[in-house]
Amino acid sequence: MIRTSSNKLMVLSAVLQRTHDFIVIGEVHGSKQNALLTQELLFIILAEPKPITVAFEWGITDSERDAFRTYICGGDVPAQLPTFFLDSDGRFTHEHFSLLNWIRIYNSTHNNIIDIHTFADSSNSEEPEQAMADSLHAYKKHHTGSTILVETGNMHARNSSYVSMGTKHVPMAAILKKNHTVFSIFLQYLQGKVLVEGRNLDVTEVTSQQQGPGHYFDAMIEIPISEAAQNHDSLTKIAQLLQS
């Protein structure tokens, strides 16, 4: 396993610039640092010119996703923003505005080389990990030349099965690995807070952080401090931020 910190991400440049089907970032939702790190990794990957997609674990509709695809390619701010952004449980943060705007600006001078995709754990699915993997697999099937950078929860990012309370679980990344090349990254926050279900929690008390990456990841990035994300209370304000 490669071990580094968010201050030394160039250590990963050689491996990130190789040809991977999926590069999966396993985060704890609700940290301001997540989107910032995704942007930094995206910039490193783009040093090797090739189509790339950023896939977010966002519960939005296909039409809402398509509207954001238009936006990052120079179109208008979506007329109808997803209500998911108001109650995303830390998956969508204020810092994602900067990330989307950065993608939009980069695309304007690089022939729209960056696409976005969204997927989510569907409450209607009996096998949510399979459903998420299926969404990413279907996208990849139609974008064979693209590397897909996935921002998701760290349990979904595990690249092999595990047993919890006597039950075997096969995570999304492990399912993808059956048919694709997958490079999984675990984010280890050394201190700070995260916003989880409306509460600011000590990130070091999160179960996955106490367990660490184990043997389920190809790399670990240490983040010195996590700052709790903030909830958004108005779609109008979100639209204004996207316009700025």
Tab-separated table of C-alpha atoms in Angstrom:
chain	number	residue	atom	x	y	z
A	1	MET	CA	0.000	0.000	0.000
A	2	ILE	CA	1.181	3.509	-0.836
A	3	ARG	CA	0.998	5.857	2.162
A	4	THR	CA	1.236	9.615	1.862
A	5	SER	CA	-0.387	12.821	3.095
A	6	SER	CA	-2.548	15.489	1.502
A	7	ASN	CA	0.551	17.710	1.574
A	8	LYS	CA	2.539	15.249	-0.566
A	9	LEU	CA	0.074	14.103	-3.208
A	10	MET	CA	2.650	14.182	-6.003
A	11	VAL	CA	3.929	10.893	-4.569
A	12	LEU	CA	0.870	9.407	-6.277
A	13	SER	CA	1.374	11.110	-9.632
A	14	ALA	CA	2.974	8.157	-11.418
A	15	VAL	CA	0.319	5.672	-10.374
A	16	LEU	CA	-2.612	8.060	-10.924
A	17	GLN	CA	-1.470	8.892	-14.435
A	18	ARG	CA	-1.441	5.238	-15.463
A	19	THR	CA	-4.433	3.823	-17.281
A	20	HIS	CA	-7.111	2.880	-14.746
A	21	ASP	CA	-10.787	2.292	-15.377
A	22	PHE	CA	-11.682	3.617	-11.929
A	23	ILE	CA	-9.804	5.581	-9.268
A	24	VAL	CA	-11.998	5.412	-6.165
A	25	ILE	CA	-11.639	7.862	-3.268
A	26	GLY	CA	-13.038	6.492	0.010
A	27	GLU	CA	-14.045	9.356	2.283
A	28	VAL	CA	-15.985	10.060	5.443
A	29	HIS	CA	-18.873	12.217	4.269
A	30	GLY	CA	-19.272	15.662	5.782
A	31	SER	CA	-15.730	17.012	5.604
A	32	LYS	CA	-14.772	20.218	3.813
A	33	GLN	CA	-11.523	18.553	2.790
A	34	ASN	CA	-13.157	15.902	0.570
A	35	ALA	CA	-13.986	18.000	-2.480
A	36	LEU	CA	-10.709	19.891	-2.158
A	37	LEU	CA	-8.753	16.641	-2.274
A	38	THR	CA	-10.819	15.358	-5.203
A	39	GLN	CA	-9.915	18.517	-7.113
A	40	GLU	CA	-6.197	18.109	-6.361
A	41	LEU	CA	-6.199	14.476	-7.495
A	42	LEU	CA	-8.121	15.441	-10.615
A	43	PHE	CA	-5.477	18.030	-11.453
A	44	ILE	CA	-2.696	15.442	-11.053
A	45	ILE	CA	-4.485	12.938	-13.300
A	46	LEU	CA	-5.011	15.589	-15.980
A	47	ALA	CA	-1.265	16.013	-16.371
A	48	GLU	CA	-1.632	13.042	-18.723
A	49	PRO	CA	-4.140	14.391	-21.302
A	50	LYS	CA	-7.078	12.010	-21.581
A	51	PRO	CA	-10.833	12.101	-21.074
A	52	ILE	CA	-11.777	11.891	-17.409
A	53	THR	CA	-15.046	11.733	-15.514
A	54	VAL	CA	-15.683	12.666	-11.903
A	55	ALA	CA	-18.396	10.450	-10.426
A	56	PHE	CA	-20.178	11.691	-7.309
A	57	GLU	CA	-22.271	9.677	-4.863
A	58	TRP	CA	-25.191	12.073	-5.245
A	59	GLY	CA	-28.848	11.085	-5.184
A	60	ILE	CA	-30.067	13.171	-8.102
A	61	THR	CA	-32.144	12.328	-11.175
A	62	ASP	CA	-30.769	11.707	-14.651
A	63	SER	CA	-32.224	14.991	-15.894
A	64	GLU	CA	-30.647	16.895	-12.990
A	65	ARG	CA	-27.316	15.258	-13.757
A	66	ASP	CA	-27.626	16.142	-17.449
A	67	ALA	CA	-28.268	19.758	-16.524
A	68	PHE	CA	-24.979	19.823	-14.613
A	69	ARG	CA	-23.205	18.233	-17.558
A	70	THR	CA	-24.417	21.160	-19.648
A	71	TYR	CA	-23.302	23.601	-16.932
A	72	ILE	CA	-19.703	22.313	-16.740
A	73	CYS	CA	-19.489	22.619	-20.521
A	74	GLY	CA	-20.313	26.328	-20.411
A	75	GLY	CA	-24.105	26.227	-20.153
A	76	ASP	CA	-26.353	28.076	-17.742
A	77	VAL	CA	-26.841	27.203	-14.092
A	78	PRO	CA	-29.511	24.457	-13.986
A	79	ALA	CA	-32.970	25.971	-13.769
A	80	GLN	CA	-34.078	23.347	-11.241
A	81	LEU	CA	-31.482	22.375	-8.666
A	82	PRO	CA	-31.686	19.038	-6.815
A	83	THR	CA	-33.295	19.161	-3.366
A	84	PHE	CA	-30.691	16.513	-2.499
A	85	PHE	CA	-28.200	19.363	-2.139
A	86	LEU	CA	-30.120	20.586	0.930
A	87	ASP	CA	-30.023	17.203	2.664
A	88	SER	CA	-27.066	15.245	1.287
A	89	ASP	CA	-25.686	14.009	4.621
A	90	GLY	CA	-22.313	15.505	3.789
A	91	ARG	CA	-21.964	14.107	0.279
A	92	PHE	CA	-22.464	17.553	-1.275
A	93	THR	CA	-20.578	20.379	0.469
A	94	HIS	CA	-19.907	24.055	-0.046
A	95	GLU	CA	-16.509	23.098	-1.470
A	96	HIS	CA	-18.179	21.246	-4.350
A	97	PHE	CA	-19.181	24.643	-5.774
A	98	SER	CA	-15.498	25.443	-6.223
A	99	LEU	CA	-14.880	22.010	-7.726
A	100	LEU	CA	-17.712	22.341	-10.262
A	101	ASN	CA	-16.620	25.860	-11.186
A	102	TRP	CA	-13.016	24.681	-11.577
A	103	ILE	CA	-14.156	21.898	-13.910
A	104	ARG	CA	-16.229	24.401	-15.902
A	105	ILE	CA	-13.252	26.756	-16.317
A	106	TYR	CA	-10.868	23.921	-17.186
A	107	ASN	CA	-13.294	22.558	-19.767
A	108	SER	CA	-13.568	25.960	-21.428
A	109	THR	CA	-9.914	25.785	-22.476
A	110	HIS	CA	-9.502	22.006	-22.842
A	111	ASN	CA	-12.290	20.978	-25.214
A	112	ASN	CA	-14.660	19.818	-22.437
A	113	ILE	CA	-12.353	16.943	-21.494
A	114	ILE	CA	-13.983	16.472	-18.059
A	115	ASP	CA	-17.420	14.896	-17.694
A	116	ILE	CA	-19.405	14.161	-14.541
A	117	HIS	CA	-21.527	11.203	-13.517
A	118	THR	CA	-23.680	10.583	-10.453
A	119	PHE	CA	-24.752	7.431	-8.683
A	120	ALA	CA	-26.205	6.660	-5.279
A	121	ASP	CA	-27.279	3.955	-2.866
A	122	SER	CA	-30.911	3.541	-3.912
A	123	SER	CA	-33.262	2.918	-1.004
A	124	ASN	CA	-35.386	0.881	-3.398
A	125	SER	CA	-32.602	-1.567	-4.161
A	126	GLU	CA	-32.131	-4.786	-2.220
A	127	GLU	CA	-28.474	-4.773	-3.269
A	128	PRO	CA	-27.297	-1.142	-3.086
A	129	GLU	CA	-23.609	-1.919	-3.691
A	130	GLN	CA	-24.502	-3.800	-6.867
A	131	ALA	CA	-26.806	-0.973	-7.969
A	132	MET	CA	-24.046	1.614	-7.577
A	133	ALA	CA	-21.523	-0.595	-9.359
A	134	ASP	CA	-24.017	-1.183	-12.169
A	135	SER	CA	-24.428	2.576	-12.673
A	136	LEU	CA	-20.673	3.079	-12.942
A	137	HIS	CA	-20.225	0.003	-15.143
A	138	ALA	CA	-22.948	1.201	-17.533
A	139	TYR	CA	-21.302	4.609	-17.800
A	140	LYS	CA	-17.887	3.063	-18.432
A	141	LYS	CA	-19.342	0.823	-21.132
A	142	HIS	CA	-20.222	3.928	-23.155
A	143	HIS	CA	-17.041	5.851	-22.267
A	144	THR	CA	-14.382	3.194	-22.707
A	145	GLY	CA	-11.521	5.663	-23.125
A	146	SER	CA	-12.248	7.621	-19.955
A	147	THR	CA	-10.703	7.296	-16.524
A	148	ILE	CA	-13.402	7.639	-13.855
A	149	LEU	CA	-12.492	9.346	-10.580
A	150	VAL	CA	-15.091	8.280	-8.017
A	151	GLU	CA	-15.818	10.196	-4.787
A	152	THR	CA	-17.708	7.925	-2.394
A	153	GLY	CA	-17.960	6.660	1.173
A	154	ASN	CA	-15.005	4.567	2.281
A	155	MET	CA	-17.018	1.389	2.871
A	156	HIS	CA	-18.143	1.459	-0.771
A	157	ALA	CA	-14.509	2.010	-1.822
A	158	ARG	CA	-13.164	-1.222	-0.304
A	159	ASN	CA	-11.734	-3.333	-3.116
A	160	SER	CA	-12.465	-6.752	-1.608
A	161	SER	CA	-15.245	-8.373	0.401
A	162	TYR	CA	-15.404	-8.314	4.194
A	163	VAL	CA	-17.442	-9.891	6.982
A	164	SER	CA	-19.360	-7.778	9.502
A	165	MET	CA	-21.463	-9.295	12.297
A	166	GLY	CA	-21.357	-12.663	10.572
A	167	THR	CA	-22.538	-11.347	7.204
A	168	LYS	CA	-20.400	-11.163	4.082
A	169	HIS	CA	-20.449	-7.832	2.261
A	170	VAL	CA	-19.170	-7.176	-1.259
A	171	PRO	CA	-18.543	-3.436	-1.683
A	172	MET	CA	-19.099	-1.443	-4.836
A	173	ALA	CA	-15.377	-1.193	-5.663
A	174	ALA	CA	-14.919	-4.944	-5.192
A	175	ILE	CA	-17.762	-5.580	-7.641
A	176	LEU	CA	-16.199	-3.200	-10.175
A	177	LYS	CA	-12.836	-4.914	-9.767
A	178	LYS	CA	-14.256	-8.137	-11.218
A	179	ASN	CA	-14.378	-6.560	-14.687
A	180	HIS	CA	-12.303	-3.385	-14.459
A	181	THR	CA	-8.999	-2.031	-13.193
A	182	VAL	CA	-9.624	-0.252	-9.901
A	183	PHE	CA	-7.283	1.823	-7.729
A	184	SER	CA	-8.805	2.514	-4.299
A	185	ILE	CA	-7.701	5.290	-1.946
A	186	PHE	CA	-8.551	5.520	1.781
A	187	LEU	CA	-8.739	8.955	3.398
A	188	GLN	CA	-7.450	8.938	6.998
A	189	TYR	CA	-8.304	12.111	8.913
A	190	LEU	CA	-5.907	12.669	11.838
A	191	GLN	CA	-8.189	15.022	13.762
A	192	GLY	CA	-11.140	17.362	13.406
A	193	LYS	CA	-14.877	17.227	12.775
A	194	VAL	CA	-17.336	15.954	10.171
A	195	LEU	CA	-21.010	16.752	9.683
A	196	VAL	CA	-23.024	13.536	9.956
A	197	GLU	CA	-26.836	13.595	9.939
A	198	GLY	CA	-26.848	17.223	11.073
A	199	ARG	CA	-24.343	16.740	13.898
A	200	ASN	CA	-20.687	17.718	14.139
A	201	LEU	CA	-18.778	14.620	15.212
A	202	ASP	CA	-15.149	13.939	16.064
A	203	VAL	CA	-13.862	12.282	12.896
A	204	THR	CA	-11.498	10.027	14.850
A	205	GLU	CA	-14.522	8.380	16.503
A	206	VAL	CA	-15.966	7.242	13.164
A	207	THR	CA	-15.738	3.446	12.991
A	208	SER	CA	-14.005	3.323	9.619
A	209	GLN	CA	-11.333	5.731	10.870
A	210	GLN	CA	-10.650	3.587	13.903
A	211	GLN	CA	-10.404	0.484	11.721
A	212	GLY	CA	-8.120	2.139	9.180
A	213	PRO	CA	-7.620	0.983	5.594
A	214	GLY	CA	-6.775	-2.610	6.449
A	215	HIS	CA	-5.974	-4.590	3.301
A	216	TYR	CA	-8.895	-3.128	1.345
A	217	PHE	CA	-7.118	-0.212	-0.354
A	218	ASP	CA	-4.203	0.464	-2.680
A	219	ALA	CA	-3.246	3.782	-1.090
A	220	MET	CA	-3.909	5.849	2.022
A	221	ILE	CA	-3.843	9.635	2.196
A	222	GLU	CA	-3.542	11.238	5.622
A	223	ILE	CA	-5.438	14.506	6.061
A	224	PRO	CA	-4.016	16.542	8.987
A	225	ILE	CA	-7.354	18.051	10.006
A	226	SER	CA	-10.973	17.729	8.898
A	227	GLU	CA	-13.317	20.688	9.068
A	228	ALA	CA	-17.034	19.970	9.325
A	229	ALA	CA	-18.993	20.767	6.183
A	230	GLN	CA	-21.963	23.121	6.319
A	231	ASN	CA	-25.558	22.479	5.381
A	232	HIS	CA	-27.230	24.624	2.716
A	233	ASP	CA	-30.632	26.060	3.518
A	234	SER	CA	-31.667	27.504	0.158
A	235	LEU	CA	-31.543	26.366	-3.464
A	236	THR	CA	-31.615	30.039	-4.431
A	237	LYS	CA	-28.336	30.621	-2.573
A	238	ILE	CA	-26.830	27.563	-4.224
A	239	ALA	CA	-27.790	28.912	-7.642
A	240	GLN	CA	-26.160	32.244	-6.795
A	241	LEU	CA	-22.938	30.471	-5.788
A	242	LEU	CA	-22.891	28.524	-9.042
A	243	GLN	CA	-23.262	31.760	-10.980
A	244	SER	CA	-20.327	33.423	-9.210
